[in-house]
Short mmCIF file of C-alpha atoms in Angstrom, two decimals:
data_model
loop_
_atom_site.label_atom_id
_atom_site.label_comp_id
_atom_site.label_asym_id
_atom_site.label_seq_id
_atom_site.Cartn_x
_atom_site.Cartn_y
_atom_site.Cartn_z
CA MET A 90 -11.00 2.72 -4.11
CA LYS A 91 -10.28 -0.99 -3.71
CA PHE A 92 -8.92 -3.07 -0.84
CA THR A 93 -6.89 -6.26 -0.62
CA GLU A 94 -7.26 -9.01 1.96
CA GLU A 95 -3.76 -7.97 3.12
CA HIS A 96 -5.19 -4.57 4.20
CA GLU A 97 -3.79 -2.49 1.37
CA TRP A 98 -5.88 0.22 -0.25
CA LEU A 99 -5.62 1.07 -3.94
CA ARG A 100 -6.79 4.46 -5.22
CA PRO A 101 -6.74 5.02 -8.99
CA GLU A 102 -5.47 8.47 -10.07
CA GLY A 103 -5.40 8.81 -13.84
CA ASP A 104 -3.21 6.06 -15.26
CA VAL A 105 -1.54 5.24 -11.93
CA VAL A 106 -2.74 3.62 -8.71
CA VAL A 107 -1.77 4.95 -5.29
CA VAL A 108 -1.14 2.20 -2.71
CA GLY A 109 -1.18 2.41 1.07
CA ILE A 110 -2.29 0.37 4.05
CA THR A 111 -5.54 0.77 5.92
CA ALA A 112 -6.09 2.28 9.34
CA HIS A 113 -7.06 -1.20 10.50
CA ALA A 114 -3.62 -2.48 9.47
CA THR A 115 -1.78 0.35 11.19
CA THR A 116 -3.78 -0.27 14.35
CA GLN A 117 -2.81 -3.94 14.26
CA LEU A 118 0.87 -3.09 13.63
CA GLY A 119 1.17 -0.41 16.29
CA ASP A 120 3.58 2.47 15.87
CA ILE A 121 5.46 2.18 12.59
CA VAL A 122 9.12 3.07 13.11
CA PHE A 123 10.75 2.22 9.75
CA VAL A 124 9.64 1.99 6.12
CA GLU A 125 11.78 0.82 3.20
CA LEU A 126 10.21 1.85 -0.09
CA PRO A 127 10.81 0.41 -3.58
CA GLU A 128 12.91 2.17 -6.20
CA VAL A 129 11.17 4.41 -8.69
CA GLY A 130 11.29 2.71 -12.07
CA ALA A 131 11.20 -0.80 -10.64
CA ILE A 132 9.12 -3.24 -12.65
CA VAL A 133 7.17 -5.45 -10.27
CA ALA A 134 4.82 -8.39 -10.52
CA LYS A 135 1.71 -8.90 -8.43
CA ASP A 136 2.67 -10.37 -5.04
CA ASP A 137 6.33 -9.26 -5.24
CA GLU A 138 7.57 -7.91 -1.91
CA VAL A 139 7.99 -4.18 -2.49
CA VAL A 140 7.90 -2.46 0.92
CA VAL A 141 9.32 -3.43 4.30
CA ILE A 142 7.64 -2.04 7.41
CA GLU A 143 8.91 -2.29 10.94
CA SER A 144 6.65 -1.45 13.83
CA VAL A 145 6.93 -1.76 17.57
CA LYS A 146 5.13 -5.11 17.25
CA ALA A 147 6.51 -6.76 14.10
CA ALA A 148 8.19 -6.48 10.73
CA SER A 149 5.92 -6.85 7.71
CA ASP A 150 6.14 -6.76 3.96
CA ILE A 151 3.78 -5.09 1.55
CA MET A 152 3.26 -6.99 -1.67
CA ALA A 153 2.68 -5.37 -5.04
CA PRO A 154 -1.06 -5.63 -5.61
CA LEU A 155 -0.66 -5.26 -9.38
CA ASP A 156 1.83 -5.91 -12.17
CA GLY A 157 3.45 -2.69 -13.27
CA GLU A 158 6.07 0.00 -12.81
CA ILE A 159 6.69 1.92 -9.60
CA VAL A 160 6.46 5.54 -10.74
CA GLU A 161 6.66 7.42 -7.42
CA VAL A 162 7.33 6.70 -3.75
CA ASN A 163 6.33 8.71 -0.70
CA THR A 164 9.69 10.03 0.48
CA ALA A 165 7.97 11.90 3.32
CA LEU A 166 6.91 8.51 4.68
CA ALA A 167 10.47 7.19 4.61
CA GLU A 168 11.58 10.24 6.59
CA ASN A 169 8.61 10.09 8.98
CA PRO A 170 7.20 6.53 9.20
CA ALA A 171 4.61 7.71 11.73
CA LEU A 172 2.69 9.21 8.78
CA ALA A 173 1.44 5.69 8.06
CA ASN A 174 -0.25 5.67 11.47
CA GLU A 175 -1.37 9.29 11.47
CA ALA A 176 -2.77 9.51 7.94
CA SER A 177 -2.96 5.97 6.56
CA GLY A 178 -5.57 6.78 3.93
CA ASP A 179 -4.03 10.05 2.77
CA ALA A 180 -0.50 11.42 3.39
CA GLY A 181 0.66 7.97 4.54
CA TRP A 182 0.54 6.37 1.07
CA PHE A 183 3.51 4.18 0.11
CA PHE A 184 3.95 4.14 -3.67
CA LYS A 185 2.31 4.80 -7.00
CA ILE A 186 2.27 2.10 -9.62
CA ARG A 187 1.43 2.30 -13.32
CA PRO A 188 -0.36 -1.01 -13.82
CA SER A 189 0.42 -3.06 -16.89
CA ASN A 190 -2.86 -4.94 -16.43
CA PRO A 191 -5.43 -2.60 -14.85
CA SER A 192 -8.07 -5.34 -14.88
CA GLN A 193 -6.26 -6.89 -11.87
CA MET A 194 -8.05 -4.19 -9.82
CA ASP A 195 -11.33 -6.00 -10.48
CA ALA A 196 -10.33 -8.83 -8.13
CA TYR A 197 -10.19 -6.58 -5.07
CA MET A 198 -12.91 -5.60 -2.60
CA ASP A 199 -14.86 -2.37 -2.48
CA GLU A 200 -15.02 -0.48 0.83
CA ALA A 201 -18.22 -2.17 2.00
CA ALA A 202 -16.79 -5.64 1.46
CA TYR A 203 -13.54 -4.69 3.18
CA ASN A 204 -15.39 -3.27 6.18
CA ALA A 205 -17.42 -6.48 6.39
CA MET A 206 -14.20 -8.52 6.32
CA ILE A 207 -12.63 -6.67 9.26
CA ALA A 208 -15.84 -6.44 11.31
#
């Protein structure tokens, strides 16, 4: 698993990467009340805005961490945005992307480095 400085986690599963936000991010955002997910089949570039989140504290965007195709979104999250708070590292994932350049993962932090960053 890898982590971005923007508090996203990336978990490889076969030829796709599952993307969500960390528990630290959900704590900072407060209760998440709305999530707008990307369309399946969308071709995105790294740093494209792909998800909109609204919480009781702020609205935020999630950027695509990799170039690639969105192959699945978490419809349960769109129906129940609180999943992002309740299970940020598991059932609260946002989307799955099939990276066109998997080596982009190499630029991100491992868990130890991420934990050091937020400490």
